[in-house]
Short mmCIF file of C-alpha atoms in Angstrom, two decimals:
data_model
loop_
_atom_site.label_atom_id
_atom_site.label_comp_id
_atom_site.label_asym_id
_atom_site.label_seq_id
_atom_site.Cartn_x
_atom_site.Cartn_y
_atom_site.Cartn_z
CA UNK L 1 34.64 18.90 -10.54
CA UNK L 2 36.62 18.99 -7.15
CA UNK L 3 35.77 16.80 -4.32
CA UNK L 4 36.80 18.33 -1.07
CA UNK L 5 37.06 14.90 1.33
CA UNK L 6 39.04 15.26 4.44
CA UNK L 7 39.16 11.62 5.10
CA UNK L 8 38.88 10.79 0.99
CA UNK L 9 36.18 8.81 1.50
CA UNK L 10 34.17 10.15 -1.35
CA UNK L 11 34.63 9.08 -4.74
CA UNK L 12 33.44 10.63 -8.38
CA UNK L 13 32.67 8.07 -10.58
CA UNK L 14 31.39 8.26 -14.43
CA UNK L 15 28.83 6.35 -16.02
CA UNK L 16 28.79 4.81 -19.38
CA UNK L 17 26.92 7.97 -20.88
CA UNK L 18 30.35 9.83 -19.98
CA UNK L 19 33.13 7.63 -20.42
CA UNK L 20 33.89 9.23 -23.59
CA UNK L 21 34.40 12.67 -21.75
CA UNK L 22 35.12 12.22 -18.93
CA UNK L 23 39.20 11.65 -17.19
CA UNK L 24 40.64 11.95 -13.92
CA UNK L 25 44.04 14.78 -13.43
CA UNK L 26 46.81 12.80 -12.54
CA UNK L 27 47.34 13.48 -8.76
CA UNK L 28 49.94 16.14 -8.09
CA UNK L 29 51.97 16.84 -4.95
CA UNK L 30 52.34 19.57 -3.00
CA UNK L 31 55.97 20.97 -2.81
CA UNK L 32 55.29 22.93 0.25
CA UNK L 33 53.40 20.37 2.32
CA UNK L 34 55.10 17.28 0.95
CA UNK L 35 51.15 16.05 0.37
CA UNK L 36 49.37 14.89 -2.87
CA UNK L 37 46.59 17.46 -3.81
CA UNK L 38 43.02 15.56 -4.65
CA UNK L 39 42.88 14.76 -8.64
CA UNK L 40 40.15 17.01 -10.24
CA UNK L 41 37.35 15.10 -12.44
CA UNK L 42 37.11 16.98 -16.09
CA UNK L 43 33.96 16.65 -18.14
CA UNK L 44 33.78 18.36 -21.82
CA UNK L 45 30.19 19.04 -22.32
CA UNK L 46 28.73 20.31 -25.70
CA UNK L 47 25.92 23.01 -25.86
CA UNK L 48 23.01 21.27 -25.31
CA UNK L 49 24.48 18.13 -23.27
CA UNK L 50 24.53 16.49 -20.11
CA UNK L 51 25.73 13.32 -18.28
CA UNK L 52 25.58 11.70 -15.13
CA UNK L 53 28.25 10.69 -12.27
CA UNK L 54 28.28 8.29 -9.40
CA UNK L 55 29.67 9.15 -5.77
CA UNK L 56 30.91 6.74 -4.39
CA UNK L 57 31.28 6.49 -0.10
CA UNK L 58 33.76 4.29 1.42
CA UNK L 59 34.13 4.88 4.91
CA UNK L 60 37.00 3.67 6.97
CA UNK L 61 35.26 5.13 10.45
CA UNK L 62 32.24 4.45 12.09
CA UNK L 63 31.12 8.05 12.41
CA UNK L 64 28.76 10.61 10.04
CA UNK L 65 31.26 12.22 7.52
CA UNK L 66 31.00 15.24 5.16
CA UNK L 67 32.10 16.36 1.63
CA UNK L 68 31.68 18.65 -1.04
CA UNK L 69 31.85 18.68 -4.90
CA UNK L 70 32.75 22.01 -6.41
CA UNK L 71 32.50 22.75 -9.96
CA UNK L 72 35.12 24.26 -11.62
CA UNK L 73 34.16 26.44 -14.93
CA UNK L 74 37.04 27.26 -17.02
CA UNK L 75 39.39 28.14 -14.12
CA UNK L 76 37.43 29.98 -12.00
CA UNK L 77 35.62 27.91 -8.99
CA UNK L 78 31.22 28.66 -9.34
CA UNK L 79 30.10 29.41 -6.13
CA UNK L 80 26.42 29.02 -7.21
CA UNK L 81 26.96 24.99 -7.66
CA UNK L 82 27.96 23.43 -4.56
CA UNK L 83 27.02 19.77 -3.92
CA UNK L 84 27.11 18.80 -0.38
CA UNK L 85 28.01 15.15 0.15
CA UNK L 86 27.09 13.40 3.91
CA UNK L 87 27.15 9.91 5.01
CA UNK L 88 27.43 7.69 7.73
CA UNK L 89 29.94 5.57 8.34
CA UNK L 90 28.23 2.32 10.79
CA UNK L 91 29.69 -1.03 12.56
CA UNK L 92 26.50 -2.55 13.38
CA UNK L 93 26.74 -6.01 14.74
CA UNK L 94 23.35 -7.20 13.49
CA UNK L 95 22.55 -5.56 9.63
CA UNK L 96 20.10 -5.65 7.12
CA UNK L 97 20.79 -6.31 3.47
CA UNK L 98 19.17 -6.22 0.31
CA UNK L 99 16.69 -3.85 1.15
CA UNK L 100 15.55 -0.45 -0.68
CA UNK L 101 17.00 2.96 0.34
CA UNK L 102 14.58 5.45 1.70
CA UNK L 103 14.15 8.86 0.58
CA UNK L 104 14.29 11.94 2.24
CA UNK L 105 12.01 14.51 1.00
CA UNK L 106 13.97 17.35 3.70
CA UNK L 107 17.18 16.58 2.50
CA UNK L 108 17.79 20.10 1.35
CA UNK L 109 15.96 21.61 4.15
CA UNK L 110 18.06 19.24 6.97
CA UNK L 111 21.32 20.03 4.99
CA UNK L 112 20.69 23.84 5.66
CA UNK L 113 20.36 22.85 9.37
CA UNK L 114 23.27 20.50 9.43
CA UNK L 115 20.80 18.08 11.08
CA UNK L 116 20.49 15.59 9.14
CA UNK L 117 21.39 11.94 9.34
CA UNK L 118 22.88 9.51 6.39
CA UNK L 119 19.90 7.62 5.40
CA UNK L 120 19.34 3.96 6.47
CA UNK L 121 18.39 1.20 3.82
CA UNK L 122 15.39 -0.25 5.42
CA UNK L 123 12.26 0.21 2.89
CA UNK L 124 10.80 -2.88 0.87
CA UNK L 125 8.55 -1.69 -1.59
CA UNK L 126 6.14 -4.61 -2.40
CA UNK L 127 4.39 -2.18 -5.06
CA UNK L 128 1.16 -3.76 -6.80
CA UNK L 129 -0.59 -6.69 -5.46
CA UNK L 130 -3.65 -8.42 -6.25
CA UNK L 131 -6.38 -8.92 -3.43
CA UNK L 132 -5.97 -12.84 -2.14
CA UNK L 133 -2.70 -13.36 -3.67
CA UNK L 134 0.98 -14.32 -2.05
CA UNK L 135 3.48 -11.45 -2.73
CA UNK L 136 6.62 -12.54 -1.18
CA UNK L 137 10.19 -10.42 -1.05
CA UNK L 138 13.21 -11.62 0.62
CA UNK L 139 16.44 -9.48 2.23
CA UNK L 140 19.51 -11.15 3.83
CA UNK L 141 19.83 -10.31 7.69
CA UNK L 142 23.75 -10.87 8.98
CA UNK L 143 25.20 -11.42 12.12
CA UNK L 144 28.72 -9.07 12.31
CA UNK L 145 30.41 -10.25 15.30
CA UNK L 146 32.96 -12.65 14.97
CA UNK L 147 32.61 -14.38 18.55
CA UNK L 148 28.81 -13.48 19.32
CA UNK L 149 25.94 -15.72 18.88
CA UNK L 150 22.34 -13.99 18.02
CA UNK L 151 18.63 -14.37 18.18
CA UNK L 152 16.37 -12.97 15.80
CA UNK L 153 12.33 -12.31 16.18
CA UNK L 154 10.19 -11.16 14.15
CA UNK L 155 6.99 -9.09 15.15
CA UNK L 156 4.71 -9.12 12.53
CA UNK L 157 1.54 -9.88 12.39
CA UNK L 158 -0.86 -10.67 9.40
CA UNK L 159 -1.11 -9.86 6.39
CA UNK L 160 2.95 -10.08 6.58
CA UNK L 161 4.56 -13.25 7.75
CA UNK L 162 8.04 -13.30 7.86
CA UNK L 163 9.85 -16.29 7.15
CA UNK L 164 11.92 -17.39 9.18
CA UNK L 165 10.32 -16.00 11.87
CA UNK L 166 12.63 -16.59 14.63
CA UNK L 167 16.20 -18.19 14.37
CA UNK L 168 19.77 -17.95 15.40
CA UNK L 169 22.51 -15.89 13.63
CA UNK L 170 26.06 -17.68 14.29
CA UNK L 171 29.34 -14.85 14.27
CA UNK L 172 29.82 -14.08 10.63
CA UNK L 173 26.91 -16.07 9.10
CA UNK L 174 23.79 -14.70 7.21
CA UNK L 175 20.50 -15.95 6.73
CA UNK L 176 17.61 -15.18 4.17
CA UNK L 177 14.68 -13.58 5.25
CA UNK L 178 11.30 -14.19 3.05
CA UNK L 179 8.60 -11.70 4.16
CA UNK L 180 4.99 -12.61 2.26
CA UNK L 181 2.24 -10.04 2.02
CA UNK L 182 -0.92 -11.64 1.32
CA UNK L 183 -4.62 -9.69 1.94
CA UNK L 184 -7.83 -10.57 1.23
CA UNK L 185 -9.35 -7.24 1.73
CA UNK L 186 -8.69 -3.45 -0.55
CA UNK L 187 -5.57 -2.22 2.06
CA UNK L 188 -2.61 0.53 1.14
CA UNK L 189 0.21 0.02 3.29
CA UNK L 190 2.91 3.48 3.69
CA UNK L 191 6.21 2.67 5.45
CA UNK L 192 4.20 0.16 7.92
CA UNK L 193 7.13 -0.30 10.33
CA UNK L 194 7.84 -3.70 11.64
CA UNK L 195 10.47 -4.41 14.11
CA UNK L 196 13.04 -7.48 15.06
CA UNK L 197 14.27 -8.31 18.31
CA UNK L 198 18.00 -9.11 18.45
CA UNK L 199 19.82 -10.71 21.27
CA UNK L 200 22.73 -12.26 22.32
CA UNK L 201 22.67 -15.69 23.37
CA UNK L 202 24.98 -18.43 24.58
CA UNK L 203 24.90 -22.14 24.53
CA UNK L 204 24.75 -24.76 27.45
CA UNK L 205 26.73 -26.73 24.93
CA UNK L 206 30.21 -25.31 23.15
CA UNK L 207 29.20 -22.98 19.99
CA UNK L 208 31.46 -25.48 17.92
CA UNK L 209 28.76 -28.40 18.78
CA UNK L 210 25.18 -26.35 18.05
CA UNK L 211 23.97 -25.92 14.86
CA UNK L 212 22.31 -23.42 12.93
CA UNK L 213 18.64 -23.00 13.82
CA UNK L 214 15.32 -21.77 13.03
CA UNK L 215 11.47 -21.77 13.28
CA UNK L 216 11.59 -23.31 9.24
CA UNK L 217 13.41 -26.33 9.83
CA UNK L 218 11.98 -29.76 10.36
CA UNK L 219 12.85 -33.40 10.58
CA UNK L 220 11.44 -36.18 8.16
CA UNK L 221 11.41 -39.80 9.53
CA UNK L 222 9.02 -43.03 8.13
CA UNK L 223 6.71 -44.19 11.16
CA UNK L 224 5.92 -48.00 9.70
CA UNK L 225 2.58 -48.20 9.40
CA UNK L 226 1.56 -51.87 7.88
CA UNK L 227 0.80 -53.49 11.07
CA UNK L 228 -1.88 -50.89 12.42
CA UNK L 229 -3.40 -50.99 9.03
CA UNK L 230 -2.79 -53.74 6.67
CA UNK L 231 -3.80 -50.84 3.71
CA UNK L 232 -0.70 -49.28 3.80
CA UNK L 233 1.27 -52.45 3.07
CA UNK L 234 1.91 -50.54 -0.62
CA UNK L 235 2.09 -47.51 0.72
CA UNK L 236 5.24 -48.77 2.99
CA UNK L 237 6.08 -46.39 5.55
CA UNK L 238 4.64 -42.98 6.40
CA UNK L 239 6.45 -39.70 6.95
CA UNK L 240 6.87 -37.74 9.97
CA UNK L 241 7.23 -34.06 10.08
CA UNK L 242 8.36 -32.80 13.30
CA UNK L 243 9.46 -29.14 13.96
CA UNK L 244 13.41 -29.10 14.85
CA UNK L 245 13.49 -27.97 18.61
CA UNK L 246 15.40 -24.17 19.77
CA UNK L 247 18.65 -25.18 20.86
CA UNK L 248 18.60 -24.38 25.07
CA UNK L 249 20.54 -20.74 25.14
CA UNK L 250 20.69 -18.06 27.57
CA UNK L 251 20.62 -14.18 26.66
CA UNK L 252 23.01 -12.13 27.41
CA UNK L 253 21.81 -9.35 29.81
CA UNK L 254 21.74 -6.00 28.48
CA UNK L 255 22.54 -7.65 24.91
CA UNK L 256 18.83 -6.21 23.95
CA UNK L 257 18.75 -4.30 20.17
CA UNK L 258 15.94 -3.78 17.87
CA UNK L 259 16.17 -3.69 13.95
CA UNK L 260 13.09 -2.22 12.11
CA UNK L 261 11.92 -2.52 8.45
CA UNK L 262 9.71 -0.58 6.61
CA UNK L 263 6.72 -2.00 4.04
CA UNK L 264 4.65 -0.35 1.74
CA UNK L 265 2.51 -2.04 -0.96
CA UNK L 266 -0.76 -1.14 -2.49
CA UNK L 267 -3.48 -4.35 -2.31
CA UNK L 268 -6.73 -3.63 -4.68
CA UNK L 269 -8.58 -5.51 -7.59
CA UNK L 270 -7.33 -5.68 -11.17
CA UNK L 271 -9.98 -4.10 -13.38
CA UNK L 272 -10.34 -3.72 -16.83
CA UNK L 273 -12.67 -2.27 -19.16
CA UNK L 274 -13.17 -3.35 -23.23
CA UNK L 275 -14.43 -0.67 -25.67
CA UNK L 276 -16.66 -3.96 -27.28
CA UNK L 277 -17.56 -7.42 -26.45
CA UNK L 278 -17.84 -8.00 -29.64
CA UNK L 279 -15.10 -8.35 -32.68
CA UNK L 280 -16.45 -8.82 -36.30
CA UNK L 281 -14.10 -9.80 -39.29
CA UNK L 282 -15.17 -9.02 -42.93
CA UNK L 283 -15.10 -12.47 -45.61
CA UNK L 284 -12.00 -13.40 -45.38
CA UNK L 285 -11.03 -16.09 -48.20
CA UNK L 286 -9.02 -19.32 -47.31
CA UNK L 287 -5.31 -19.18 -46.33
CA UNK L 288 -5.70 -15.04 -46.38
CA UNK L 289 -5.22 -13.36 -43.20
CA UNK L 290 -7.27 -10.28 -41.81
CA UNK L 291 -7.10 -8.74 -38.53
CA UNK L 292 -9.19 -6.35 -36.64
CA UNK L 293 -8.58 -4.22 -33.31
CA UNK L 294 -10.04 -3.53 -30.48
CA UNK L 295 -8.90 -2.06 -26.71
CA UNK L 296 -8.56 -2.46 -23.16
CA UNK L 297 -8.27 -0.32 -20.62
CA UNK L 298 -6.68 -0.70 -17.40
CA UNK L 299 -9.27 1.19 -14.86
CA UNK L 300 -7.86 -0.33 -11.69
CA UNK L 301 -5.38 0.66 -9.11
CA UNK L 302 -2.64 -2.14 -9.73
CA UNK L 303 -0.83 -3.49 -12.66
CA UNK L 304 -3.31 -5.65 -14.45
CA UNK L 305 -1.85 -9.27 -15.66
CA UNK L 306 -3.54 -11.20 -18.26
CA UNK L 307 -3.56 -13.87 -20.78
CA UNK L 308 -5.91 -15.09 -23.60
CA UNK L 309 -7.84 -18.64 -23.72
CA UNK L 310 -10.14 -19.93 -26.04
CA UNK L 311 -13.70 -20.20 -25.05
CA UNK L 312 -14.61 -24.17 -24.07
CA UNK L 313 -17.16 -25.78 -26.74
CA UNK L 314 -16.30 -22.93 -29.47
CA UNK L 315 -16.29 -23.91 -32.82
CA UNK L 316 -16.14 -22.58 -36.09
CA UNK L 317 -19.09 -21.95 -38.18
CA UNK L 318 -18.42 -23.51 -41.54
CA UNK L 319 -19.82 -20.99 -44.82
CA UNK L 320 -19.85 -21.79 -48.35
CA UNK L 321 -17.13 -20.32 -50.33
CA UNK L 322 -16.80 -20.20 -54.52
CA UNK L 323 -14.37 -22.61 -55.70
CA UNK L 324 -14.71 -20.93 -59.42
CA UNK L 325 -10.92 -19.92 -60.88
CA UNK L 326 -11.16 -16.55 -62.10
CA UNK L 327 -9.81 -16.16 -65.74
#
């Protein structure tokens, strides 16, 4: 395997599967040019066998860059197996982390075209969840910059809440983002996109003196209470929740961007279906065991969770047994 990489950016990389044949050339140079040649990656595969590799991108620029993996059989290059490598080299001030990569179903098609663009990571794939209850999923949003101040908001409505909704990224920090999918009604969500406002901001105050902020954080104080109502002498004092204030900011004109997420989950019922609602066990003598079988069947459209309790007020039915040795 040869990767040709103008700005060697692409990297071949083997799993454990292939680790036992697998080795990089040592890299040779080039009399003529004074320049080291790319190592070639060597895989010894038996009749019958396969493996798996890892490319690896590592831009240096912030630009869409382009590669290729040619296989080399014996010492002749195949020009039936090419592997085209792209990606996209970014410097976004304002980023999105933790989240799932999408797929491209055109890849192959866009490739042909020389169209296409290296795919953002911007999916969350919630997957099953039961009608009525809390699915939450959290991602890491990061501010870039190393002088600039941001503000994030969310716009989401329900079923998603997103959490913090609004809040202030300062240069270099990140903050956790929590986004909670919770329906009460049969609903299939596919790539529903939801987008964040980003701006930048600056402080009436020096940046050095304002703290982090956002929607989630509150104060807690004790408001005594034992002279308005003697009942609350053991009680003592009572607590105070108050919502922490924005900081007073300004936006920067024509700081305006817009990050957008993706969500896709599938909301329904679990349902289940028994082949008998009934399980009968033969005589069974004391301190022998004997089991019996029966099945369930999952007939719904999400993964079905469940777990087995004892009836209330069931007892067992005591039966006469023979106590007589046998000889």
């Amino acid at each position: 395997l040869y990767v040709e990489d103008e700005h060697e950016v692409f990297f071949l990389k083997g799993t454990r599967s292939t680790l036992e044949r697998f080795y990089v050339e040592d890299v040779e140079e080039d009399s003529d040019k004074n320049e080291s040649k790319p190592p070639k990656t060597f895989l010894l595969l038996h009749p019958g066998e396969s493996t798996m590799l890892e490319v690896i991108f590592k831009p240096t620029l912030a630009q869409r860059l382009e590669g290729k993996i040619r296989v080399l059989v014996g010492d002749k290059y195949s020009d039936k197996t090419l592997i085209e490598l792209v990606g996209e080299g970014l410097k976004d001030e304002f980023t999105l982390d933790g989240l799932e990569e999408e797929e491209d179903r055109n890849a192959k098609s866009s490739l042909e075209k020389d169209i296409i663009d290296a795919l953002r990571v911007n999916h969350i794939q919630f997957g099953d969840c039961p009608v009525g209850k809390p699915c939450p999923r959290t991602f890491t949003i990061t501010n870039r910059t190393c002088t600039e101040v941001m503000r994030f908001e969310w716009e989401a409505n329900a079923p998603f809440q997103f959490s913090p909704k609004v809040g202030h990224l300062h240069p270099g920090c990140a903050k956790a983002i929590t986004v909670t999918l919770k329906s009460d009604v049969l609903v299939t969500f596919m790539k529903h996109l939801v987008k964040c406002k980003v701006t930048k901001i600056t402080f009436e105050l020096p940046g050095g003196e304002v703290q982090d902020w956002d929607d989630q954080m509150c104060t807690v104080t004790r408001k005594d209470t034992t002279r308005k109502n003697p009942a609350a002498c053991r009680r003592g004092r009572g607590k105070v929740v108050k919502k922490v204030p924005e900081p007073a900011h300004t936006v920067v004109k024509g700081s305006r961007q817009q990050a957008e997420v993706y969500l896709s989950a599938v909301v329904a019922y679990a349902q289940f279906k028994l082949n008998t609602i009934v399980v009968l066990l033969k005589d069974t003598l004391p301190f022998q065991t004997r089991r019996a079988t029966f099945t369930m069947h999952n007939i719904g459209k999400i993964a079905l969770e469940y777990s087995w309790e004892e009836a209330a007020g069931g007892e067992a039915v005591p039966k006469p047994y023979s106590t007589t040795l046998m000889r």
